[in-house]
Coordinates of C-alpha atoms in Angstrom, one line a residue:
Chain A
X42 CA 170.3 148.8 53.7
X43 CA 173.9 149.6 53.6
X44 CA 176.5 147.1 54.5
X45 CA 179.1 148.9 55.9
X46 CA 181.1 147.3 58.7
X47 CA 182.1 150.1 60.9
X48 CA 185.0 149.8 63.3
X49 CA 183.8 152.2 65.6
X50 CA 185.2 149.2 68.1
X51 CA 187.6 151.1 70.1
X52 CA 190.5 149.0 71.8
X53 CA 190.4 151.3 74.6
X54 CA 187.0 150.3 75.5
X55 CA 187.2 147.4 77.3
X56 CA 190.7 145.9 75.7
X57 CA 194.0 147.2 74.4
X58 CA 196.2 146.6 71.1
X59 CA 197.2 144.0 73.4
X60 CA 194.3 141.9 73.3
X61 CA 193.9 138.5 72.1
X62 CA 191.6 139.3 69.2
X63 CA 194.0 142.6 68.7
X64 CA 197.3 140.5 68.4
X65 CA 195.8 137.7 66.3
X66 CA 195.1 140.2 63.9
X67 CA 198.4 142.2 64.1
X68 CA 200.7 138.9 64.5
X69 CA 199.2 135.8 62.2
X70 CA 196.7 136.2 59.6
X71 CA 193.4 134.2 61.6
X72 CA 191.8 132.0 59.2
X73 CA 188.4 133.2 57.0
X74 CA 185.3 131.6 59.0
X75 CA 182.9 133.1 56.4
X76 CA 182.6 135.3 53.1
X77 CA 179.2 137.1 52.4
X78 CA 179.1 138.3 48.5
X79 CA 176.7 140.4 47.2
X80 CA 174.1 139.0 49.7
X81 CA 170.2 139.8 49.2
X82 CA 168.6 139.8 52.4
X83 CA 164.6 139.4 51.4
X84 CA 162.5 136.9 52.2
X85 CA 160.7 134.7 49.7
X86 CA 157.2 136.2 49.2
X87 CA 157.9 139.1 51.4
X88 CA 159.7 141.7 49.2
X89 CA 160.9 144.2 51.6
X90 CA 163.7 147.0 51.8
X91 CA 166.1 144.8 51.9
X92 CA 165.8 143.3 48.5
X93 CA 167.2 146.1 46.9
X94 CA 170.6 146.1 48.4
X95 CA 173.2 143.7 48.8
X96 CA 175.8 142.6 51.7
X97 CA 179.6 141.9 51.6
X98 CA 181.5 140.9 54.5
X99 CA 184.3 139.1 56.0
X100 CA 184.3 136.8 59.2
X101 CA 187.6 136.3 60.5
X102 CA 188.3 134.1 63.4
X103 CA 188.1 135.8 66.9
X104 CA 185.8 138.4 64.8
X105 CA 182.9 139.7 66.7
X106 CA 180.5 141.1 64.9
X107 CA 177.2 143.4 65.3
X108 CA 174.5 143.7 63.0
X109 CA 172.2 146.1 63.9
X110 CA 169.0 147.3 62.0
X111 CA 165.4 147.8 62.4
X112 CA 161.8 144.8 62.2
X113 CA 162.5 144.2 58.6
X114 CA 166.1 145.0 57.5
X115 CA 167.1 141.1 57.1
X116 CA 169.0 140.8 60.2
X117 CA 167.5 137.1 61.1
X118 CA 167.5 136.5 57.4
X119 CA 171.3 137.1 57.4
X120 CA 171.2 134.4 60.1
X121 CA 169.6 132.0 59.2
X122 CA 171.2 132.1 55.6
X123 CA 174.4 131.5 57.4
X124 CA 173.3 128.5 59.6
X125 CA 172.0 127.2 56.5
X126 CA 168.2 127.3 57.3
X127 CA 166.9 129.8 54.3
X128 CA 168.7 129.7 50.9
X129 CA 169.3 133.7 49.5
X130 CA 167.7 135.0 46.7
X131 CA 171.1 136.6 45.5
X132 CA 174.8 136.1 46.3
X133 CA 177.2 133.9 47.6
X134 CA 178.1 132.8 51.1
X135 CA 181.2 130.6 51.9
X136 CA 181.6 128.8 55.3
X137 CA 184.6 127.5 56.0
X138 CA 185.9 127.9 52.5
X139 CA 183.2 125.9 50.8
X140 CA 180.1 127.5 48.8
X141 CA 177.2 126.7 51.0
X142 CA 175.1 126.7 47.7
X143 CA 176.8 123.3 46.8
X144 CA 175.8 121.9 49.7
X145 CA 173.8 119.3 50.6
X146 CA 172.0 116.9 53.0
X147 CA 174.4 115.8 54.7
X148 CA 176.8 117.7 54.2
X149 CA 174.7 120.6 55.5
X150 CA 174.6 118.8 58.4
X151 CA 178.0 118.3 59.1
X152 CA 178.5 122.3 57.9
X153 CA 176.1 122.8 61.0
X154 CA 178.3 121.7 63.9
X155 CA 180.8 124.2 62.8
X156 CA 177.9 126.8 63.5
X157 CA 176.2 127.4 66.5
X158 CA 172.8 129.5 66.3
X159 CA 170.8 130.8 69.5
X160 CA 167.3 132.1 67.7
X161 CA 165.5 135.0 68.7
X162 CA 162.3 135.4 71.2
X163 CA 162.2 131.8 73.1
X164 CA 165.1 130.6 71.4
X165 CA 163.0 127.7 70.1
X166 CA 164.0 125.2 73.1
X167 CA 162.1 122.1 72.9
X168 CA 159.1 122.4 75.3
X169 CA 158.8 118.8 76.3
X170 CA 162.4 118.3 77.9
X171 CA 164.2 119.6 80.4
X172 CA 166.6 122.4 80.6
X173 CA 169.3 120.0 80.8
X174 CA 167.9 117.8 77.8
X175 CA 167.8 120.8 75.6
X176 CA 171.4 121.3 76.4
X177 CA 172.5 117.4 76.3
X178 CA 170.5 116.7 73.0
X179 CA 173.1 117.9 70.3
X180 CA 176.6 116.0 72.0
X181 CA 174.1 113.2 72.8
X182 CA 173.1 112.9 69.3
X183 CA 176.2 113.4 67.7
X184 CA 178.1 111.3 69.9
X185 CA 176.0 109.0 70.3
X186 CA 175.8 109.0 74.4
X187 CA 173.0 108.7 76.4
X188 CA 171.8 111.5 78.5
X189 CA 173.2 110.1 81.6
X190 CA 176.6 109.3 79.8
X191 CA 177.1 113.4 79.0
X192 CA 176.1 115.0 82.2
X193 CA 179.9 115.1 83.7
X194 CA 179.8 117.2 80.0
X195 CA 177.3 119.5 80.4
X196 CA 177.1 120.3 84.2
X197 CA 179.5 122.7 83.7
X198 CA 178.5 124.3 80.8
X199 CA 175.7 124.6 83.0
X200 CA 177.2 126.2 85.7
X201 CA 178.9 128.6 83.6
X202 CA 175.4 130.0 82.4
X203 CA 174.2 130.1 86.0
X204 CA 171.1 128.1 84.7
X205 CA 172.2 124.9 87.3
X206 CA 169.5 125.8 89.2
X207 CA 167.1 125.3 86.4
X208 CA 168.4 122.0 85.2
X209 CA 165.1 119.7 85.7
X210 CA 162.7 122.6 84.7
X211 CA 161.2 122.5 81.5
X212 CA 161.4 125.5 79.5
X213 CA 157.7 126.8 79.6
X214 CA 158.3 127.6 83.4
X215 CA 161.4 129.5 83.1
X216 CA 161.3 132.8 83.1
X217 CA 162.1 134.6 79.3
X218 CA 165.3 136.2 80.4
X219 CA 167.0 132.6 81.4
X220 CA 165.9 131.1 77.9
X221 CA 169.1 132.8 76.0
X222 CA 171.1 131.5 78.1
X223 CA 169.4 128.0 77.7
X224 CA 170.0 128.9 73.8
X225 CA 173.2 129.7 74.0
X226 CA 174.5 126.5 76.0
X227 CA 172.2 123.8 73.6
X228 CA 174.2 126.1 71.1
X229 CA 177.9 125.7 72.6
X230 CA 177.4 122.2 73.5
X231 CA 179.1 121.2 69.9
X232 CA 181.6 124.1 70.5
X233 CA 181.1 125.6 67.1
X234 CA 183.6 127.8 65.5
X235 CA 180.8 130.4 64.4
X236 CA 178.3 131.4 66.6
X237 CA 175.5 133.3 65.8
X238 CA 173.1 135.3 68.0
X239 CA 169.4 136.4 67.2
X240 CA 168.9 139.5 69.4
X241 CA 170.4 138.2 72.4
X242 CA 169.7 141.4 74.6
X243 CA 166.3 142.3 73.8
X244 CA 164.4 142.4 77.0
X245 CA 166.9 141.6 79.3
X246 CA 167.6 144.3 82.7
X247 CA 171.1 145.4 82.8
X248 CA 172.3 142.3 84.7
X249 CA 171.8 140.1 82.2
X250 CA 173.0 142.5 79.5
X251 CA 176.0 142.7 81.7
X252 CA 176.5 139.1 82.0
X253 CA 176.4 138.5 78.3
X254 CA 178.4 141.0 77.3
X255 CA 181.0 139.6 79.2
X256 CA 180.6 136.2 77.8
X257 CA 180.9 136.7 74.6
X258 CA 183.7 138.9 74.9
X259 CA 185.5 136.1 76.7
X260 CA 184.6 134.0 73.5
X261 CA 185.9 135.9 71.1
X262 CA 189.3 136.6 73.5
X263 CA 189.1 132.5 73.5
X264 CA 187.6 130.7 76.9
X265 CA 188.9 127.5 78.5
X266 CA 185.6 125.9 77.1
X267 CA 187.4 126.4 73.7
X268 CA 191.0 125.3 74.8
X269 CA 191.5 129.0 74.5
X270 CA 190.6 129.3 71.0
X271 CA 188.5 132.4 69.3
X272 CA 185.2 131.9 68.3
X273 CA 183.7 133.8 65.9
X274 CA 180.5 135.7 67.2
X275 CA 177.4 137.6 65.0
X276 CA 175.0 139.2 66.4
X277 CA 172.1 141.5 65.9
X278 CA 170.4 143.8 67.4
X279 CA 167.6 146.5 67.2
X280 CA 169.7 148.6 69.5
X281 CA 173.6 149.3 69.0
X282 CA 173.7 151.4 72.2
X283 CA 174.3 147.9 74.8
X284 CA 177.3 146.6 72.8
X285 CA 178.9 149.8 72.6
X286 CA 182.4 149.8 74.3
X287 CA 182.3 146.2 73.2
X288 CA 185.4 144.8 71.2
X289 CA 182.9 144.7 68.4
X290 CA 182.4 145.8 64.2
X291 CA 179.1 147.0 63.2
X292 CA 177.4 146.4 60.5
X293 CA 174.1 148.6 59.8
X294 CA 171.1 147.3 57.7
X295 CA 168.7 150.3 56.9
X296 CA 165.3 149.9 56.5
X297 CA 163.4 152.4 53.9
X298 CA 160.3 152.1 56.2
X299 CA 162.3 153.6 59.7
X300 CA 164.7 156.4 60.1
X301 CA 168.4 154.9 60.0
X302 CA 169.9 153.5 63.5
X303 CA 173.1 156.0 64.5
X304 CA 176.0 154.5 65.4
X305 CA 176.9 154.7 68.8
X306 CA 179.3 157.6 69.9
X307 CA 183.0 156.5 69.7
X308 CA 184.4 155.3 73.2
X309 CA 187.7 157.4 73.7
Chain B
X207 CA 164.1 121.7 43.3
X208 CA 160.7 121.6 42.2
X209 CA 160.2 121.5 38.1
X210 CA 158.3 124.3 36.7
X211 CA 155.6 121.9 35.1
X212 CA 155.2 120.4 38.0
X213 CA 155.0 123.8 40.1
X214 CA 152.1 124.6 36.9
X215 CA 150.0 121.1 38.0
X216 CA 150.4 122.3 41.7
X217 CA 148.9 125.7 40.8
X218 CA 146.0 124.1 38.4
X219 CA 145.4 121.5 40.7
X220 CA 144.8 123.0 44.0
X221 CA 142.8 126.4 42.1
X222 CA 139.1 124.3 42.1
X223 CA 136.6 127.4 40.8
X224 CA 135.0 127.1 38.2
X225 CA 134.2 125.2 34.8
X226 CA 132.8 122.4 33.6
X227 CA 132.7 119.5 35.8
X228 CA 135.4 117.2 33.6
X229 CA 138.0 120.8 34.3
X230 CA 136.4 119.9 37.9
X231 CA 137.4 116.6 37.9
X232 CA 140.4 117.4 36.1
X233 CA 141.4 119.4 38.9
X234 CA 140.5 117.1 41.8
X235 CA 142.3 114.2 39.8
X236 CA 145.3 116.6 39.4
X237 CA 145.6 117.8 42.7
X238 CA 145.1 113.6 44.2
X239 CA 147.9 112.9 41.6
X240 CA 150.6 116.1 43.2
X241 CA 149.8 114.9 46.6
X242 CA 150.5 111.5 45.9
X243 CA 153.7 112.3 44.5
X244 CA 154.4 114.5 47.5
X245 CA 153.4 111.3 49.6
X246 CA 155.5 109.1 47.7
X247 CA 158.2 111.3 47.7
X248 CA 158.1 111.8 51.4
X249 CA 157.8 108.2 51.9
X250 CA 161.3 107.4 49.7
X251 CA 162.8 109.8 51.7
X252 CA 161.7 108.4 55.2
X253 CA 162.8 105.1 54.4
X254 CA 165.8 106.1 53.0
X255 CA 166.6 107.5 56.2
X256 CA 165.6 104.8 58.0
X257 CA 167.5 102.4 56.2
X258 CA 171.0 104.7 56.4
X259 CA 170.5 106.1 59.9
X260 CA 168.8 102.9 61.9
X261 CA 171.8 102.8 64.2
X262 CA 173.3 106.2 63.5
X263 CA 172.7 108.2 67.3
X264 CA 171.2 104.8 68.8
X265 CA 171.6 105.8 72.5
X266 CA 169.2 108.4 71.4
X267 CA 167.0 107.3 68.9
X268 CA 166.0 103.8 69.8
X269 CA 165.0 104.9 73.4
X270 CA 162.4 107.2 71.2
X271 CA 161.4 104.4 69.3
X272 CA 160.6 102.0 71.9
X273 CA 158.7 105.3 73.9
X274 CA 156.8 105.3 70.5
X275 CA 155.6 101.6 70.5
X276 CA 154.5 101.5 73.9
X277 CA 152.2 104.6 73.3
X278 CA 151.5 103.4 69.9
X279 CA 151.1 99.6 70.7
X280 CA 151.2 99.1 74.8
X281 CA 148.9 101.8 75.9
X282 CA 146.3 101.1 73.4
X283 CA 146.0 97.8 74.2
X284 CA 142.9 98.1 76.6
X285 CA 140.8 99.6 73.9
X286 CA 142.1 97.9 70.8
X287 CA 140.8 94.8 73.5
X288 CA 137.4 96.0 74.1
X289 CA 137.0 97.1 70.9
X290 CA 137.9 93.4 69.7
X291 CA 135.7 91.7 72.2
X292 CA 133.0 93.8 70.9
X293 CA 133.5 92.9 67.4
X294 CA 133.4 88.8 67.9
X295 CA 130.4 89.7 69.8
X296 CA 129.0 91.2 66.8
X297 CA 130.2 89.5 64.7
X298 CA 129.0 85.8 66.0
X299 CA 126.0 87.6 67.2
X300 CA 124.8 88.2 64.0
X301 CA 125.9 85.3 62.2
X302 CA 124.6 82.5 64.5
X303 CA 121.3 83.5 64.3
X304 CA 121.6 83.3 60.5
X305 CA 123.4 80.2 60.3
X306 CA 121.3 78.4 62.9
X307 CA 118.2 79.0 60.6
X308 CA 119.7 77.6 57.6
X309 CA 121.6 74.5 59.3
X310 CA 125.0 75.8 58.7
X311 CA 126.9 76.1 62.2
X312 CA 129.8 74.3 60.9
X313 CA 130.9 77.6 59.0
X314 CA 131.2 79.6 62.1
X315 CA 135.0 79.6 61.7
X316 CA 135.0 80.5 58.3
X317 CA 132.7 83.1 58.6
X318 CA 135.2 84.4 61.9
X319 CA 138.1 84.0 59.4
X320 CA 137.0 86.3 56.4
X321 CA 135.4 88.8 58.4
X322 CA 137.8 89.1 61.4
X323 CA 141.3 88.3 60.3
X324 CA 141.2 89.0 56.6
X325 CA 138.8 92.4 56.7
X326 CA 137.5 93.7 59.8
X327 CA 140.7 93.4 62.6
X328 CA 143.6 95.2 60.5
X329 CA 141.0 97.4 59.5
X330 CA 139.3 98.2 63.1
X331 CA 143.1 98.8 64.3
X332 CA 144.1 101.1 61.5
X333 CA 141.4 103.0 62.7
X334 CA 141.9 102.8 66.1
X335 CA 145.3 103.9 65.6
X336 CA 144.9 106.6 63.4
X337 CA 142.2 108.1 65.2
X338 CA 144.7 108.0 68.6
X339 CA 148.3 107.9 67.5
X340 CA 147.7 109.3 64.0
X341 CA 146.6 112.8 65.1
X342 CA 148.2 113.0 68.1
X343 CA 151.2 112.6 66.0
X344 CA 150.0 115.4 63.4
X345 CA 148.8 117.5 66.4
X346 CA 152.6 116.9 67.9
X347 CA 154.5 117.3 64.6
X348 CA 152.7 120.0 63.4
X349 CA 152.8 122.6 66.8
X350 CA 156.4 121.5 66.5
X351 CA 157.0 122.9 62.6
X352 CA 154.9 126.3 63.5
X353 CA 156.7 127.0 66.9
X354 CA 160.3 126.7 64.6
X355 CA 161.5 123.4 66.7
X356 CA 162.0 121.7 63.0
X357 CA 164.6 125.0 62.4
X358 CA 166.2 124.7 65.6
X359 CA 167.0 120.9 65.2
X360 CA 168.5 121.8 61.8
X361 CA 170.8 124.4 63.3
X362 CA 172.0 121.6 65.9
X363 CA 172.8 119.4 62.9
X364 CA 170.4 116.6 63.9
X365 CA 168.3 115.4 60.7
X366 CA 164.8 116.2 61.6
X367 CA 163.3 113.4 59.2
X368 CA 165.6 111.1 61.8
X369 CA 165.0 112.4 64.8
X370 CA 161.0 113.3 64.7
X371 CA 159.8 110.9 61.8
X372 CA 161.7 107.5 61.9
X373 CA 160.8 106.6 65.0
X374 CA 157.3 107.4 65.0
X375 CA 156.7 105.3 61.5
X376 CA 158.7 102.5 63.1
X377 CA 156.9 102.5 66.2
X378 CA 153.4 103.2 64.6
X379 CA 153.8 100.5 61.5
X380 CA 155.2 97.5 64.2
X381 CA 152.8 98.6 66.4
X382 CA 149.7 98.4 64.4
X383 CA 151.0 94.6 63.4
X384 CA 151.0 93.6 66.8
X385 CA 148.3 95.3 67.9
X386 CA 146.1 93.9 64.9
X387 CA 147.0 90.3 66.2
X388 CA 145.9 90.8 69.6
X389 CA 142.7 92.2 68.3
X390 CA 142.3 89.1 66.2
X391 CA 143.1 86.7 68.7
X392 CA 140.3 88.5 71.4
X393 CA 137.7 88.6 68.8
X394 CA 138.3 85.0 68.2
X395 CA 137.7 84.6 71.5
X396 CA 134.9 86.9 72.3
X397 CA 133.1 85.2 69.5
X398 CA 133.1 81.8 71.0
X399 CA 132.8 83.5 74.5
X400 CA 129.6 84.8 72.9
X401 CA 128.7 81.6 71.1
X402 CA 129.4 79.6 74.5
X403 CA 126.6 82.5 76.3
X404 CA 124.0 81.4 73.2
X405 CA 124.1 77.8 74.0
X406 CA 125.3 77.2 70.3
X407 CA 126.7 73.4 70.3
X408 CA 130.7 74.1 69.3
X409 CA 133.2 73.3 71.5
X410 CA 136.4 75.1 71.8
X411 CA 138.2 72.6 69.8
X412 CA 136.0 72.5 67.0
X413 CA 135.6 75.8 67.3
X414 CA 139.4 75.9 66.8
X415 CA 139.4 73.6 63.8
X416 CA 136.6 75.3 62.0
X417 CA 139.5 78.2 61.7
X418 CA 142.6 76.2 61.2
X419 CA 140.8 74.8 58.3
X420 CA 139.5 78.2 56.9
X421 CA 142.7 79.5 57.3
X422 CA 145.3 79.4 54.3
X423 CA 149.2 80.2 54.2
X424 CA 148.0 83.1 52.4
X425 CA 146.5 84.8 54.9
X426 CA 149.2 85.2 56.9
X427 CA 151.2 86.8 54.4
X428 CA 147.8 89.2 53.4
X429 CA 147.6 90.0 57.6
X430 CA 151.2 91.1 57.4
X431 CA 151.4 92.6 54.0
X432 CA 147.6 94.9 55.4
X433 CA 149.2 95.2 58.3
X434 CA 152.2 97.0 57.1
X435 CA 150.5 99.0 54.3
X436 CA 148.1 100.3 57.0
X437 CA 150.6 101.6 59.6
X438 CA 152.8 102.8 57.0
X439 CA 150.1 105.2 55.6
X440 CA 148.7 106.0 58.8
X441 CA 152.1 107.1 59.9
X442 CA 153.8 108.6 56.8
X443 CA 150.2 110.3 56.1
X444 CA 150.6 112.0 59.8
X445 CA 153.9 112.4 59.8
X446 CA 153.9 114.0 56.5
X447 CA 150.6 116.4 57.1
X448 CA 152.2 117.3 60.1
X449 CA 156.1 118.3 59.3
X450 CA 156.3 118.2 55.3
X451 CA 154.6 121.9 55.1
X452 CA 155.1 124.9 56.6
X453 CA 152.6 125.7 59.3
X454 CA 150.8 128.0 61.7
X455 CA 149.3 127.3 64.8
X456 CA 145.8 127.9 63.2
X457 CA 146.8 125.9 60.3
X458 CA 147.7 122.7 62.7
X459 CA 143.9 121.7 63.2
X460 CA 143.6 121.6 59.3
X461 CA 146.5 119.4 58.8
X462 CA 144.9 116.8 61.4
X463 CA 141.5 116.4 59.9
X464 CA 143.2 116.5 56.2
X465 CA 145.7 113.4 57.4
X466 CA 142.7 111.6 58.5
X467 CA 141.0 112.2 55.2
X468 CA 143.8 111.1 53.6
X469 CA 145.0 108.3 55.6
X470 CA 141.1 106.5 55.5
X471 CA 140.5 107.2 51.7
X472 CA 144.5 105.5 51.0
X473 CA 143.6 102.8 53.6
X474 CA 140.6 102.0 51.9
X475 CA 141.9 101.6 48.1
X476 CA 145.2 100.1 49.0
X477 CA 142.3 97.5 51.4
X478 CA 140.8 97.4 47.5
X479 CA 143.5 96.7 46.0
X480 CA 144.2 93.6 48.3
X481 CA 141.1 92.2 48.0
X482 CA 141.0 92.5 44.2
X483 CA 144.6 90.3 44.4
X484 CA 142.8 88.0 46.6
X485 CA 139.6 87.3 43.7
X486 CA 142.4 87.2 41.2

């Protein structure tokens, strides 16, 4: 595995110097969202390629980020170290300035709000409520609102996932391409700073890959949902050949056990 | 983080080949003494959480709670009822007979008193609830830990101890309180409706009195004290079997019949150990 981020992002591809993530960079400093030191990927128990290498990195605000590698590179590990769900064998991660290792309980939990995480293959949306339950359930909770109390709230975060339609449905009856998108607005109901996506495209016809390529582009440029801010986005992928023309820097994890992923050919 | 001498008792205890049967017992006492402390620890931090997060996310959480004592409590009522009736039935069916030979009617209410309210009702309910709510509640918590829902409600910030524990051991401990009074109360009276069938000469005020006077102050405080101690291992027994341990699907059906192991061989010493401070 080699952490490299690779700026084969091209401004010509779908923005220009002009851009908002372009001039935050050029203009004012945007603030450090996370530091990855020295970061071993492997699982407890399951020692794999990954544990022999190490990843650095820098998340800057407005940073959109693509980690692509193959089945057992770390990619979800690298996730779910970040959301604070698996503690690393190695290194050092700070969120938000503060060493997640001296974390705890609670403070974990506030650390999470800041970070929003849409899993992989289902995206884990609770089976026994309804769309618009899974999406309510975080704001509810934190804010302690009933469901009723937040619908004005989440209707159109609904709307702008398309997934209105579905709102009463529970998730078992939707088909699998929707359920991202039910991920990702459960995930952006707490309008965290850092979001983090678990192979958002796999699967999905061109439509959909469309659809949220746009989206997160228009989050990391800073959408009215965000008062205009830039969100931070990570995402993996088995594939780097979707996100290419993106705004995006790659970072490849190579697996010993598969031939390396090329980068995609530079937009000009 | 787990000490390494206590990571070296978890490995001796749950390794059971071999030796001689004191390294056997060894072993078996071991490993009962790591899952208690699991238990226990478990059980400090549920009520912790409890206590520091009763009103934290209200609108939310008390809705569950309530949801989780009228399935634990209101929907078993019909059977905890039959199974009550049955049990005076039983119970005075058995004993009548006996006492009618010997003379001794007048102890019908004692005899309802220390077999119904201060043995056989808390203990029929604990049952009844475990073998209903209890692993439905495993079955439920554990799907839930192998199909990542525990990981996703971490990554939304919400406490999952809070949110899928606390109000199941609320709603499971008050419920198996009320629920054990209600069964008391209906045995009571299935006993004297089945007395009344036999012709036995005991009206329903003597009947009455024969209880008042068996009855002491201190079994009131024993019914609440069993009552407690039983739902509170039912449920943190569950509850902890179901969510405390990684799972898979295929592991899920192990966890259930392993909480209801658990749950009757507690339920019976801590029953034990109430009845020794009674003698005493």
């Amino acid at each position: 595995m080699i952490g490299h981020p690779d700026k084969s992002s091209a401004p010509a591809a779908g923005g220009s110097a002009a851009s908002p993530v372009m001039s935050c960079r050029t203009e004012d400093p945007p603030s450090v969202v996370a530091e990855i030191q020295e970061l071993c990927l492997a699982s407890p128990g399951r020692p794999g390629p990954a544990a022999s290498h190490s990843l650095s990195c820098t998340l800057r605000q407005g940073d959109y980020h693509v980690v692509v590698g193959g089945g057992s590179s770390g990619k979800t590990r690298l996730l779910e170290i970040l959301a604070g769900l698996a503690r690393p064998e190695a290194g050092a991660v700070r969120l938000f300035g503060r060493d997640t290792s001296a974390l705890r309980g609670d403070d974990w939990m506030e650390m999470r709000r800041r970070v929003g995480l849409v899993f992989d293959d289902g995206c884990r949306l609770f089976p026994q409520m309804t769309v618009i339950e899974n999406v309510a359930l975080p704001v509810c909770y934190h804010l302690n609102q009933s469901f009723e109390e937040v619908r004005s709230f989440v209707d159109p975060l609904l709307d702008w996932m398309g997934i209105t339609h579905l709102r009463d449905q529970i998730p078992g009856r939707i088909g699998r391409g929707w359920r991202p998108r039910i991920g990702l607005a459960r995930a952006l109901t707490t309008k965290p700073e850092l979001l983090l996506l678990d192979n958002p495209l796999a699967g999905l016809d061109p439509d959909q890959t469309s659809w949220w390529l746009g989206l997160l582009k228009s989050l990391v440029r800073g959408h009215a949902w965000y008062g205009g801010v830039p969100v931070t986005v990570l995402v993996t992928a088995s594939d780097p050949a979707p996100w290419n023309g993106s705004e995006c820097l790659f970072t490849y994890l190579h697996d010993v056990n598969q031939d390396p992923i090329e980068p995609p050919a530079r937009q000009t | 983080m787990r000490s390494r001498a206590a990571a070296s008792y978890a490995g001796i205890a749950s390794d059971t080949r071999g030796g001689s049967a004191a390294t056997r017992f060894g072993r078996v006492f071991l490993r009962a003494m790591v899952v208690a402390r699991d238990l226990g620890a478990f059980f400090l931090i549920t009520l912790a959480v409890v206590l520091t997060k009763f009103n934290v996310a209200s609108k939310v959480m008390h809705p569950m709670m309530r949801r989780e004592m009228t399935r634990a409590g209101f929907k078993l009522l019909p059977m905890a009822a039959f199974m009550a009736l049955g049990l005076g039935f039983l119970v005075i069916g058995q004993s009548v007979a006996l006492l009618t030979q010997v003379g001794a009617q007048d102890l019908t209410g004692t005899i309802m008193v220390t077999v119904i309210i201060r043995e056989l009702g808390p203990a029929v309910t604990a049952l009844l609830m475990l073998s209903k709510i209890g692993t439905a509640t495993v079955i439920e918590l554990g799907t839930a830990r192998a199909l990542g829902e525990v990981e996703a409600l971490e990554a939304l910030g919400i406490d999952p101890v809070h949110y899928l524990v606390a109000p199941r051991v609320c709603g499971m401990a008050l419920s198996t309180f009320a629920l054990t009074v209600y069964s008391i109360l209906l045995s009571l009276a299935g006993g004297y409706m089945f007395a009344f069938l036999q012709n036995v000469p005991i009206t329903p005020g003597v009947y009455l009195s024969q209880i008042g006077n068996a009855l002491k102050w201190s079994d009131f405080i024993l019914l609440a004290m069993k009552t407690a101690v039983f739902g509170g291992i039912i449920s943190m027994t569950c509850c902890y079997e179901g969510l405390a341990r990684p799972l898979d699907l295929g592991d899920v059906s192990e966890a259930t019949t392993r909480a209801v192991m658990r749950s009757v061989v507690l339920c019976v010493v801590f029953d034990g150990i109430f009845l020794l401070q009674t003698l005493i």
